[in-house]
Short mmCIF file of C-alpha atoms and ligand atoms in Angstrom, two decimals:
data_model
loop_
_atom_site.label_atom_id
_atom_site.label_comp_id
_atom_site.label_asym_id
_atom_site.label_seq_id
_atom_site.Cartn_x
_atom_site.Cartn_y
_atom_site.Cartn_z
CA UNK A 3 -44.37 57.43 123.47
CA UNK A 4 -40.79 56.42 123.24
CA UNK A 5 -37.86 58.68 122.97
CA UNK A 6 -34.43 57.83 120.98
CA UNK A 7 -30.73 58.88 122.33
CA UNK A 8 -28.46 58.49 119.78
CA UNK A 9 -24.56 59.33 119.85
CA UNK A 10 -22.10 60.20 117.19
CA UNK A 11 -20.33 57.42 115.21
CA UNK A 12 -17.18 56.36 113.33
CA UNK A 13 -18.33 54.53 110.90
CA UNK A 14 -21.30 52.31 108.99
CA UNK A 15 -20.25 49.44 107.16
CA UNK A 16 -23.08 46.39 105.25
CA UNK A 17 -25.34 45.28 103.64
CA UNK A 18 -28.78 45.81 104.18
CA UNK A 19 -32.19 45.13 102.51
CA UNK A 20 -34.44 47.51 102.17
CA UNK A 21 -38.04 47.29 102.97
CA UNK A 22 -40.65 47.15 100.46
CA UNK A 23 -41.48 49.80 98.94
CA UNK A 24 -44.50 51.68 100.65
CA UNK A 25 -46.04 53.78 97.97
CA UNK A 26 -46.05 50.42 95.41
CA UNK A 27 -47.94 48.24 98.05
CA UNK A 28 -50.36 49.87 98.64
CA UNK A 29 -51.23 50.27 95.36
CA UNK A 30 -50.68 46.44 95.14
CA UNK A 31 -53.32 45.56 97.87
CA UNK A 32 -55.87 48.63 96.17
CA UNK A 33 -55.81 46.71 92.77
CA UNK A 34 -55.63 43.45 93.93
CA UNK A 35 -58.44 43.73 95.93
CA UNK A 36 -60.72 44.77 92.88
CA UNK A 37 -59.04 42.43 90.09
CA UNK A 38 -60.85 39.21 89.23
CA UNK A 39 -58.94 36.87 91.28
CA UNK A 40 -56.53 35.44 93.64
CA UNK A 41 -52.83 37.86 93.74
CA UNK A 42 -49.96 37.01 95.56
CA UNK A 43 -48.06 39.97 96.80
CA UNK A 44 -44.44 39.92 97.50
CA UNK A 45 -41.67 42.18 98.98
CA UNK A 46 -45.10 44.05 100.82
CA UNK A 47 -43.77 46.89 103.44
CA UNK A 48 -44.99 45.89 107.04
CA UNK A 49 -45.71 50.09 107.36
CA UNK A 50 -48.01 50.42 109.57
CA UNK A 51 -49.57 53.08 106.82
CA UNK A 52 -50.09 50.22 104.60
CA UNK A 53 -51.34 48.33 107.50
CA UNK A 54 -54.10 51.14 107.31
CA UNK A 55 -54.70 50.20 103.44
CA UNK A 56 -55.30 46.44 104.47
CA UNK A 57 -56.97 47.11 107.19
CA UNK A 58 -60.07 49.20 105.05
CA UNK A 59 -59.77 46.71 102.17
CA UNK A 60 -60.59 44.16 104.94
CA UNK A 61 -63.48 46.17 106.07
CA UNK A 62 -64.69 46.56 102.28
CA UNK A 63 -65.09 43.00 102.39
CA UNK A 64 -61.57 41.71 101.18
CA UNK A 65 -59.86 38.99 102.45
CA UNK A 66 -56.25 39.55 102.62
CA UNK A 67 -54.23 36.76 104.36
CA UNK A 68 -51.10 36.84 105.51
CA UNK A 69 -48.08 35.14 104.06
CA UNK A 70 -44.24 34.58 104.00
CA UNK A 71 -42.82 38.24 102.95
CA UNK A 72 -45.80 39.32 101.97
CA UNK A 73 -49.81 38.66 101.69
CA UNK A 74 -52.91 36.79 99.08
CA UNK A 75 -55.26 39.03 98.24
CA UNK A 76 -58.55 37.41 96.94
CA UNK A 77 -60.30 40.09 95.06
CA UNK A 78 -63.03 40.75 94.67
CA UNK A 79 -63.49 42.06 91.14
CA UNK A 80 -64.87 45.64 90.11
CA UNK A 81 -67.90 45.77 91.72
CA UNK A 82 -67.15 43.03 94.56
CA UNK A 83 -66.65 45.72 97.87
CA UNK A 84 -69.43 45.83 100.29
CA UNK A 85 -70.94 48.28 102.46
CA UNK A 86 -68.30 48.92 105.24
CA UNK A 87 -70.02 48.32 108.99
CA UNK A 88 -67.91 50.93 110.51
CA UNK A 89 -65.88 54.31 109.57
CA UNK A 90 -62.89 53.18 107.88
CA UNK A 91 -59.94 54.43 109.58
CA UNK A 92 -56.83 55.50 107.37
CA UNK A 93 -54.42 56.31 110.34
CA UNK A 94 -52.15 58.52 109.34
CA UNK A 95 -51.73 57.96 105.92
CA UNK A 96 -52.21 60.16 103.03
CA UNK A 97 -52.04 57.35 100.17
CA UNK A 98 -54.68 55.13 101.78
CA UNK A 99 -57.46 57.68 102.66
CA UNK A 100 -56.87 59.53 98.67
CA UNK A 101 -56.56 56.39 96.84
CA UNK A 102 -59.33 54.95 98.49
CA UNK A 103 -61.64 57.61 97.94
CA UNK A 104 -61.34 57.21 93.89
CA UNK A 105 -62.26 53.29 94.46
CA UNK A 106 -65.14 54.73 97.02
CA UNK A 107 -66.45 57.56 94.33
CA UNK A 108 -67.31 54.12 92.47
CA UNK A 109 -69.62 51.90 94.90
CA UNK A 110 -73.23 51.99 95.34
CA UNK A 111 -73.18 52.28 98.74
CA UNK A 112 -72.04 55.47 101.29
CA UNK A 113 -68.78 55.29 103.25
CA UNK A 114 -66.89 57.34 105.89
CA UNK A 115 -63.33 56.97 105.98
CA UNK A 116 -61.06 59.27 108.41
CA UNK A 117 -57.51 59.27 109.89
CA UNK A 118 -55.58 60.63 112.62
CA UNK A 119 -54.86 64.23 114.05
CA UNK A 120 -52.30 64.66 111.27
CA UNK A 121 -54.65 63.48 108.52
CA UNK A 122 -57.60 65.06 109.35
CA UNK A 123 -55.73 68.22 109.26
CA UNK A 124 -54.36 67.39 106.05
CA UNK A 125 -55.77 69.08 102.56
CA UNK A 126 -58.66 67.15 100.88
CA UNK A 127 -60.15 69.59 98.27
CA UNK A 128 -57.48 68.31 95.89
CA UNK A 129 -59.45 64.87 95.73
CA UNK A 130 -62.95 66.37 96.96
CA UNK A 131 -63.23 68.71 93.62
CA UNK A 132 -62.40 66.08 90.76
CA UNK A 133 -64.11 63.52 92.03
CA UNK A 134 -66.95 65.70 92.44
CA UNK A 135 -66.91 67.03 89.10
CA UNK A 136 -67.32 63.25 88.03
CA UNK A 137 -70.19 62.69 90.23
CA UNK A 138 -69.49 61.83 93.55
CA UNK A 139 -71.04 63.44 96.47
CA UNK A 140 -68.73 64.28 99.51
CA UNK A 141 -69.44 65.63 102.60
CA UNK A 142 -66.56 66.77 104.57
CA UNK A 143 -66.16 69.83 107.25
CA UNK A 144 -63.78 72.47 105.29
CA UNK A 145 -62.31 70.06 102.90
CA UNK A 146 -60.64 67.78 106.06
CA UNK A 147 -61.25 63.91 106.39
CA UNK A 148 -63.72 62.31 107.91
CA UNK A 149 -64.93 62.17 104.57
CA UNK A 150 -68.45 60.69 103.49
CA UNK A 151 -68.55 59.50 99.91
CA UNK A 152 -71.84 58.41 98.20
CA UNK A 153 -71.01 56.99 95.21
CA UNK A 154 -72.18 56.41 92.18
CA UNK A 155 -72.21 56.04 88.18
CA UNK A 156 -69.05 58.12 87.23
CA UNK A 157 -68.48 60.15 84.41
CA UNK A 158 -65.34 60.82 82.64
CA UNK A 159 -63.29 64.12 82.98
CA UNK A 160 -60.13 66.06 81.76
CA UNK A 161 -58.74 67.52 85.05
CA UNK A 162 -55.39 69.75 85.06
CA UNK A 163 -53.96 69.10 88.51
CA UNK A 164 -52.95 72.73 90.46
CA UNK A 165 -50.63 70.07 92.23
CA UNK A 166 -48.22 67.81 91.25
CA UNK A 167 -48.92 64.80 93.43
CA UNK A 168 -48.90 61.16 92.63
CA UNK A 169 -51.96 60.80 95.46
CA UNK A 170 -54.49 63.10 93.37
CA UNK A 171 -53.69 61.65 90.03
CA UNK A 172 -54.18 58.06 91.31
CA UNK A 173 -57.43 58.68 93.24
CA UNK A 174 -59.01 60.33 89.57
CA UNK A 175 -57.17 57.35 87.62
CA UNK A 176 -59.00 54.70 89.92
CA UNK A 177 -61.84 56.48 89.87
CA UNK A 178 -61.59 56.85 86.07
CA UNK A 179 -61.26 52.92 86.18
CA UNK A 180 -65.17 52.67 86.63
CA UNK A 181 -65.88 55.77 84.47
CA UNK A 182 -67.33 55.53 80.90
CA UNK A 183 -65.14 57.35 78.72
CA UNK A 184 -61.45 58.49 78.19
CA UNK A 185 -60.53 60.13 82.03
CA UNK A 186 -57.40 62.24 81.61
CA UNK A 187 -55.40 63.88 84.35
CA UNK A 188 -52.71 66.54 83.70
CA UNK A 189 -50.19 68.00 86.20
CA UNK A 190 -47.51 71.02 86.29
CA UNK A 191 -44.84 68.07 86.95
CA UNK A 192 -44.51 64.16 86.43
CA UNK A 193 -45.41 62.63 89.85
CA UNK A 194 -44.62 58.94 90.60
CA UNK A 195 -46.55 56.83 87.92
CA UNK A 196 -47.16 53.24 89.97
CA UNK A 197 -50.76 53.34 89.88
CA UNK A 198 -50.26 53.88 85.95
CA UNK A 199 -47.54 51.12 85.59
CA UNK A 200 -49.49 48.67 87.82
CA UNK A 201 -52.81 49.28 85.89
CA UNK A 202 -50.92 48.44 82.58
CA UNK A 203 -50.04 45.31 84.62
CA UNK A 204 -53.26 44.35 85.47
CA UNK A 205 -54.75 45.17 81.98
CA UNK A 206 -56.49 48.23 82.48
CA UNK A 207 -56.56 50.79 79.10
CA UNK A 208 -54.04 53.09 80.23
CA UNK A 209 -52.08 55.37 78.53
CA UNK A 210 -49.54 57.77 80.09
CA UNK A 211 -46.44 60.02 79.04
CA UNK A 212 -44.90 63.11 81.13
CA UNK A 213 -47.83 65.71 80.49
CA UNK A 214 -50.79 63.25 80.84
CA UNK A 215 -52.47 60.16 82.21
CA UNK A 216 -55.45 58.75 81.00
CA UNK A 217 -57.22 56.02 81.47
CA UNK A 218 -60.60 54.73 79.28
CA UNK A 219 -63.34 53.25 81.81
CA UNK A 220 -65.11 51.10 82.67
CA UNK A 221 -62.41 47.83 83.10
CA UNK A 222 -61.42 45.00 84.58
CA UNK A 223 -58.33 44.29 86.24
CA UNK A 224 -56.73 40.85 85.76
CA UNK A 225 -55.17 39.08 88.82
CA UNK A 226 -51.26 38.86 88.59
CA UNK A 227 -48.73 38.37 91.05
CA UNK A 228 -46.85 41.21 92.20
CA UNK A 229 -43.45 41.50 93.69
CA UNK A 230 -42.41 44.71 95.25
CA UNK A 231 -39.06 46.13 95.16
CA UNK A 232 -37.29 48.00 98.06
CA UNK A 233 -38.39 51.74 99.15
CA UNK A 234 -35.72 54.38 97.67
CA UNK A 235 -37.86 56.71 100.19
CA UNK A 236 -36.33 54.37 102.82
CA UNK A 237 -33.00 53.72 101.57
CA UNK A 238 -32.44 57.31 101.18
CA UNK A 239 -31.35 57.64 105.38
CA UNK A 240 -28.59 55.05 104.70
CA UNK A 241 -27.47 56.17 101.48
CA UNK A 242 -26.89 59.63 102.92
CA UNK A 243 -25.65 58.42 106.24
CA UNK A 244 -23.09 56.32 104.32
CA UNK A 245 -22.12 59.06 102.15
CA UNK A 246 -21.89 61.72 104.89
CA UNK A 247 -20.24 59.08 107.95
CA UNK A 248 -16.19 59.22 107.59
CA UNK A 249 -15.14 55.41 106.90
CA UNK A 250 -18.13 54.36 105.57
CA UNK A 251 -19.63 51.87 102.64
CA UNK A 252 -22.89 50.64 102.51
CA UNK A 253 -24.94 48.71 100.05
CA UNK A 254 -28.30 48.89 99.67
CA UNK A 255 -30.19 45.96 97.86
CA UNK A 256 -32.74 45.64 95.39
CA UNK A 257 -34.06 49.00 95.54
CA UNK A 258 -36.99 50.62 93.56
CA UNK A 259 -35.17 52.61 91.12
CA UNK A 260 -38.33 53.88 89.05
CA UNK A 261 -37.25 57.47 87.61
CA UNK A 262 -39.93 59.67 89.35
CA UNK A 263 -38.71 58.30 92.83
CA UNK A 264 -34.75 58.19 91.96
CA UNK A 265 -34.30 61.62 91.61
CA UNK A 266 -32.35 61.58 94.31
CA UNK A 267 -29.48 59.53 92.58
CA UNK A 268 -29.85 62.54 90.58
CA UNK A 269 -29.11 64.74 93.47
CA UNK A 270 -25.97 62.70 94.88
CA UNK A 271 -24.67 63.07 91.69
CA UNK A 272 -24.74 66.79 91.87
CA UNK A 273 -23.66 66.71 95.36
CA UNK A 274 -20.28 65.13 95.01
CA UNK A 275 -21.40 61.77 95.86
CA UNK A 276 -19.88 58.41 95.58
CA UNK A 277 -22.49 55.75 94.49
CA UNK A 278 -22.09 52.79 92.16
CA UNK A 279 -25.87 50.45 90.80
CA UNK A 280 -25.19 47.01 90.34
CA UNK A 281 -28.01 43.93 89.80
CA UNK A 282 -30.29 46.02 87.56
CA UNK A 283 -33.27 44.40 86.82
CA UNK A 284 -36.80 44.87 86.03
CA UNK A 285 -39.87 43.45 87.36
CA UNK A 286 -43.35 43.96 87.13
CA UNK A 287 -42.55 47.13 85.36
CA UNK A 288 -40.46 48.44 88.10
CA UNK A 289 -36.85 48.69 87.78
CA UNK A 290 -34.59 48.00 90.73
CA UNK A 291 -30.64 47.79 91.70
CA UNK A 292 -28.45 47.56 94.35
CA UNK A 293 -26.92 50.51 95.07
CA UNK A 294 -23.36 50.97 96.82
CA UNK A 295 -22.48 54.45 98.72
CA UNK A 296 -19.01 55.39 100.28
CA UNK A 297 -17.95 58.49 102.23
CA UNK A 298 -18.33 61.17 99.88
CA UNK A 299 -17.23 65.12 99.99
CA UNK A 300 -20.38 66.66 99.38
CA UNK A 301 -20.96 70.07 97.73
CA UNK A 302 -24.00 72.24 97.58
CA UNK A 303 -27.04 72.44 95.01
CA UNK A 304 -30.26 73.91 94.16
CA UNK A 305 -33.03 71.56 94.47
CA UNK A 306 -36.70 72.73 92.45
CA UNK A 307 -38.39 72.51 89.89
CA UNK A 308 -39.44 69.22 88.21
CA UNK A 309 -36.58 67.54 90.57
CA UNK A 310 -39.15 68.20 93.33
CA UNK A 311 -41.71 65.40 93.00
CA UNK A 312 -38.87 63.07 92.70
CA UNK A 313 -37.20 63.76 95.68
CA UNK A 314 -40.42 64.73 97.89
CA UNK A 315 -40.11 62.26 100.73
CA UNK A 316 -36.03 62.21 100.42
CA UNK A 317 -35.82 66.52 101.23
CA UNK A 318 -35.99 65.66 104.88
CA UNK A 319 -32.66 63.58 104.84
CA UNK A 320 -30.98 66.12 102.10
CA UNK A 321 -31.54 68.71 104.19
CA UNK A 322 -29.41 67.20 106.62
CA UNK A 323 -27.08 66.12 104.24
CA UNK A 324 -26.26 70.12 102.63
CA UNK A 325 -25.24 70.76 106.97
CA UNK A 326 -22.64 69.06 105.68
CA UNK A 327 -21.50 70.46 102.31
CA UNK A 328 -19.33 73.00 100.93
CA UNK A 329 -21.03 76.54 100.34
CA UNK A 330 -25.19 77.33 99.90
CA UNK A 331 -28.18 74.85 98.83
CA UNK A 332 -31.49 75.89 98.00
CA UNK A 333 -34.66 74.39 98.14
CA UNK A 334 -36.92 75.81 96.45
CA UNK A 335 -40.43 75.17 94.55
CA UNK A 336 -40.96 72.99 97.83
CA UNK A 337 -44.37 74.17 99.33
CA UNK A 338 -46.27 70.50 99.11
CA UNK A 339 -44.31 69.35 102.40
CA UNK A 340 -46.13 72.33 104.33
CA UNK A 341 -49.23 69.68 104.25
CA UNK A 342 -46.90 66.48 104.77
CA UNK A 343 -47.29 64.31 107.59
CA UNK A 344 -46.03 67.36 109.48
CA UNK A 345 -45.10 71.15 107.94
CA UNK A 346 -42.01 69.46 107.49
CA UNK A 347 -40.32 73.05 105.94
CA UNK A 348 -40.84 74.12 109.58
CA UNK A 349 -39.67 70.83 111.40
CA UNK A 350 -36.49 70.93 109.19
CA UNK A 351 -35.95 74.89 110.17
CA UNK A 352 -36.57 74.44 113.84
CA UNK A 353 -34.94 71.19 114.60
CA UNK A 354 -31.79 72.39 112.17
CA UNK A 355 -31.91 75.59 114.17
CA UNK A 356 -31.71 73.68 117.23
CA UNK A 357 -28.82 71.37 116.18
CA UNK A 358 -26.78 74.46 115.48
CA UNK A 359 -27.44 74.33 111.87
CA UNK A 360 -27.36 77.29 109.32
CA UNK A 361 -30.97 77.47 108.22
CA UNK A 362 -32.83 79.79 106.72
CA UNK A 363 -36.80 79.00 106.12
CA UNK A 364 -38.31 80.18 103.22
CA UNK A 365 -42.25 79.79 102.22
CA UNK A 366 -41.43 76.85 99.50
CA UNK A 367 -38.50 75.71 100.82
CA UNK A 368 -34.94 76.08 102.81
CA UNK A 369 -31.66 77.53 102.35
CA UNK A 370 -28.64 75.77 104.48
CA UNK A 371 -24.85 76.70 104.35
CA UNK A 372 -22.57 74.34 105.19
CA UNK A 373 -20.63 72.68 105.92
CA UNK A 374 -21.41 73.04 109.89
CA UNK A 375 -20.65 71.17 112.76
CA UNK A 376 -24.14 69.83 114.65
CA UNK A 377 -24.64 69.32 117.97
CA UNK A 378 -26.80 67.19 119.98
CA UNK A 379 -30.12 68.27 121.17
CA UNK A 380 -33.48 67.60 122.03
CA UNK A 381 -35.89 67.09 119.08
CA UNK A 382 -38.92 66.79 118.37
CA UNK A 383 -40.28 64.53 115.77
CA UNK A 384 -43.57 65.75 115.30
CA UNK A 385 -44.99 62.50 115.03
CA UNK A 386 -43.34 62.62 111.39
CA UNK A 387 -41.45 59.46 110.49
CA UNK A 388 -39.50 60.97 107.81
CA UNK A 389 -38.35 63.50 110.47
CA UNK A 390 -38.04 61.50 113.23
CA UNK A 391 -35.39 59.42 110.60
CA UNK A 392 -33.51 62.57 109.46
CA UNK A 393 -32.71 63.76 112.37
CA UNK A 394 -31.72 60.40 113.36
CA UNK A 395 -29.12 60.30 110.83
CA UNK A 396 -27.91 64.24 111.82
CA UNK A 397 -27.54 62.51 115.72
CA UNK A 398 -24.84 60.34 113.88
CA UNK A 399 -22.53 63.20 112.57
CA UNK A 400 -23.35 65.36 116.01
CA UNK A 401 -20.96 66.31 118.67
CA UNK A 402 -22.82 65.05 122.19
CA UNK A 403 -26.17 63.04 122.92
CA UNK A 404 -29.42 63.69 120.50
CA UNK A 405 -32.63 63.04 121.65
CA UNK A 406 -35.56 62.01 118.81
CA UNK A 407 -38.71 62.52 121.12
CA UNK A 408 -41.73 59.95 119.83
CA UNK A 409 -38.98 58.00 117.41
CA UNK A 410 -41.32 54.67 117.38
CA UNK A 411 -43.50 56.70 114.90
CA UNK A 412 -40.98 55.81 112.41
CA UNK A 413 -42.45 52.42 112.25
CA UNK A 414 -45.37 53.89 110.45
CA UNK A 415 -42.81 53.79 106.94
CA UNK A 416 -40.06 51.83 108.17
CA UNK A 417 -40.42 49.42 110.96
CA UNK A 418 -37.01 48.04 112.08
CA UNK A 419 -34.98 51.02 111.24
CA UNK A 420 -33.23 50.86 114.31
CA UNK A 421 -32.30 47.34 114.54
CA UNK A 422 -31.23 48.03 110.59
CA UNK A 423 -29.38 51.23 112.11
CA UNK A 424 -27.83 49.49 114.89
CA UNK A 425 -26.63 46.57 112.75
CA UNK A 426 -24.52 48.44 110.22
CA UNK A 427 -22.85 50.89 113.15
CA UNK A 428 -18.88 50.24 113.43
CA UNK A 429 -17.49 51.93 116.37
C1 S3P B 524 -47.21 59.15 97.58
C2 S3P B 524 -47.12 60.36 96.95
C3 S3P B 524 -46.48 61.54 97.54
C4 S3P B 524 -45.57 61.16 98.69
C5 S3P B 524 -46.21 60.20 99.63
C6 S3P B 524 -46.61 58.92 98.91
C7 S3P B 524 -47.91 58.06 96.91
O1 S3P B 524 -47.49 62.39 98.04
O2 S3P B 524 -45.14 62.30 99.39
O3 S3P B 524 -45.32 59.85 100.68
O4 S3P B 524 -47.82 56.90 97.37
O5 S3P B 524 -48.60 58.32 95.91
P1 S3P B 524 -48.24 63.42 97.06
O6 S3P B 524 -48.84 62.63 95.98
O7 S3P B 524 -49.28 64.11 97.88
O8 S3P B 524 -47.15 64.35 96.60
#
């Protein structure tokens, strides 16, 4: 385990590329690996969490080969997977082992599939119940993974969601791919809709809008090629660190712009923030641009609401962003990243506290006044990349020497983020 010293600096200045975007591969390798043919896959993220996805699909019976900036997937078709020969590991991510299971509800055979200490402590009923209701059979201890799915001949259900998360609707959606009948999935916000843009890709009968998706079973999915645009989730650390570093303008280049993962555009704009898109395009049904950020003077907000679920994966680095700006934000409405790849409310709180911060921790979310100056310390990253990255970025803007303790776990979203780091860094 490898720690991090980082040091304040004067400036950040380039132009960088950012990494494919995780959440959209692996839905890329998923449906690939059940379409009808052969799918080239470009712009794939080399996370090591969708390492994880390839990694089961491979045990499934899936060959997935390797290729420049990216990977051919020979699927399989619908009912192509086989019997796994060992317990399919999911490492530590949440997308592989819950989108999985809806393929796994499917296939006439029993599987096991588990994860690290972080995932197996992570909630599973959410997944468990619906997929239940449509006739799986799932053995877990307490709702954790390892999970052992028999499955089966589906049926069809309407499910309302208690949760508003992208992972539950896609793992019924899949699962409603092999269903007979209209599947439909409801949820008290609009999470991320890849799976639902990719299916319409790929030919599935899908239908969604902001209150519903649903999806009429059984199909096929048609091979296409798929190029993947660059992770906002990613981007997000530079785009703050170039907003919040004095002297500073970065561009980041084709990102995913999608609006269920931009919301934090959204939120620079109501922070004060300097940001200009340029290159607009669309492919594959996902928008993308380059986005340019300059030294901003940022100003506080309230983040909740139906903002949330766009900006899930980007509170970590806002929260270190409102250190810096004028007068109170609140997050609120924020409970979900309590069961994140760490309680990340609490690693925010304590590693804030730590850095001199003024935090206050509420049960669904944070309230920081700012602006504040931070000072080095000793962190700890809980094994969390998203934190590990944050708190990278804080090290920047903090008086003295910052230590991330475990950094390298960053690589499971975003491996290179040093060198990236390092290379836009003018002293
Ligand atoms: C993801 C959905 C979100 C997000 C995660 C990736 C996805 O989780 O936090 O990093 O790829 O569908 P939830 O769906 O649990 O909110």
């Amino acid at each position: 385990m490898e720690d991090k010293k980082l040091h304040r600096v004067n400036s950040l200045q380039g132009a960088v590329e950012a990494p494919g975007d995780k959440s959209i591969s692996h839905r890329a390798l998923i449906l690939s690996a059940i379409s009808d043919g052969v799918c080239r896959v470009s712009g794939l993220s080399g996370a090591l969490d969708v390492q994880s996805t390839a990694a089961c699909l491979r045990a499934l019976g899936v060959k997935i080969n390797k290729a420049k900036n990216g990977a051919i997937v020979h699927g399989v078709g619908m009912n192509g997977l086989r019997a796994p020969q060992k317990i399919l590991d999911a490492g530590n991510s949440g997308t592989t082992i819950r989108l999985l299971s809806g393929v796994l509800a499917a296939q006439n055979f029993t599987a096991t599939i588990t994860g690290d200490e972080s995932l197996r402590n992570r909630p599973m009923r959410r997944i468990i119940e619906p997929l239940d209701l449509m006739g799986a059979r799932i053995n877990s201890d307490d709702f954790k993974a390892p999970l052992t799915i028999t499955g089966g001949p589906l049926r069809a259900i309407d499910y309302a969601s208690s949760v508003a998360s992208a992972q539950v609707k896609s793992c019924i959606l899949l699962a409603g791919l092999y269903a007979r009948g209209v599947t439909r999935v409801t949820e008290p916000y609009h999470s991320r809709d890849h799976t639902e843009l990719m299916l319409q890709e790929m030919g599935a009968n899908i239908r969604s809008s902001e209150a519903l998706a649903a999806i009429i079973g059984p199909c096929e999915l048609h091979a296409r090629d798929i190029d993947i645009p660059g992770d906002i989730s990613a981007a997000a650390f530079f785009l703050v660190a170039g907003a919040l570093i004095p002297n500073s303008q970065l561009v980041m280049r084709n990102v995913g712009v999608n609006l269920l993962r931009s919301g934090i555009l959204h939120t620079l704009t109501s922070m004060g923030v300097n940001y200009q898109l340029s290159d607009q395009i669309e492919l594959n049904n996902e928008p993308r641009a380059s986005i340019t950020v300059k030294t901003s003077a940022w100003h506080a907000t309230t983040l909740g609401g139906a903002l949330i679920p766009r900006i899930i994966d980007e509170i970590p680095i806002l929260a270190i962003a409102a250190t810096q700006a004028e007068g109170v934000t609140t997050i609120k409405d924020a409970r979900e990243l309590r069961v994140k790849e760490s309680d990340r409310l609490a690693a925010l709180a304590s590693n804030l506290n730590k850095m001199g911060a003024k935090v206050r921790e509420k049960e669904d979310g944070l309230v920081i006044s700012g602006p504040t100056v931070l000072k080095g310390a000793e962190l700890d990253s809980h094994n969390d990349h998203r934190i590990a990255m944050a708190f990278s970025i804080a090290a920047l803007i903090a008086e003295g020497e910052t230590t991330i303790q475990n950094a390298e776990c960053v690589d499971i979203s975003f491996p290179g983020f040093y060198d990236i780091l390092e290379s836009v860094i003018h002293d």
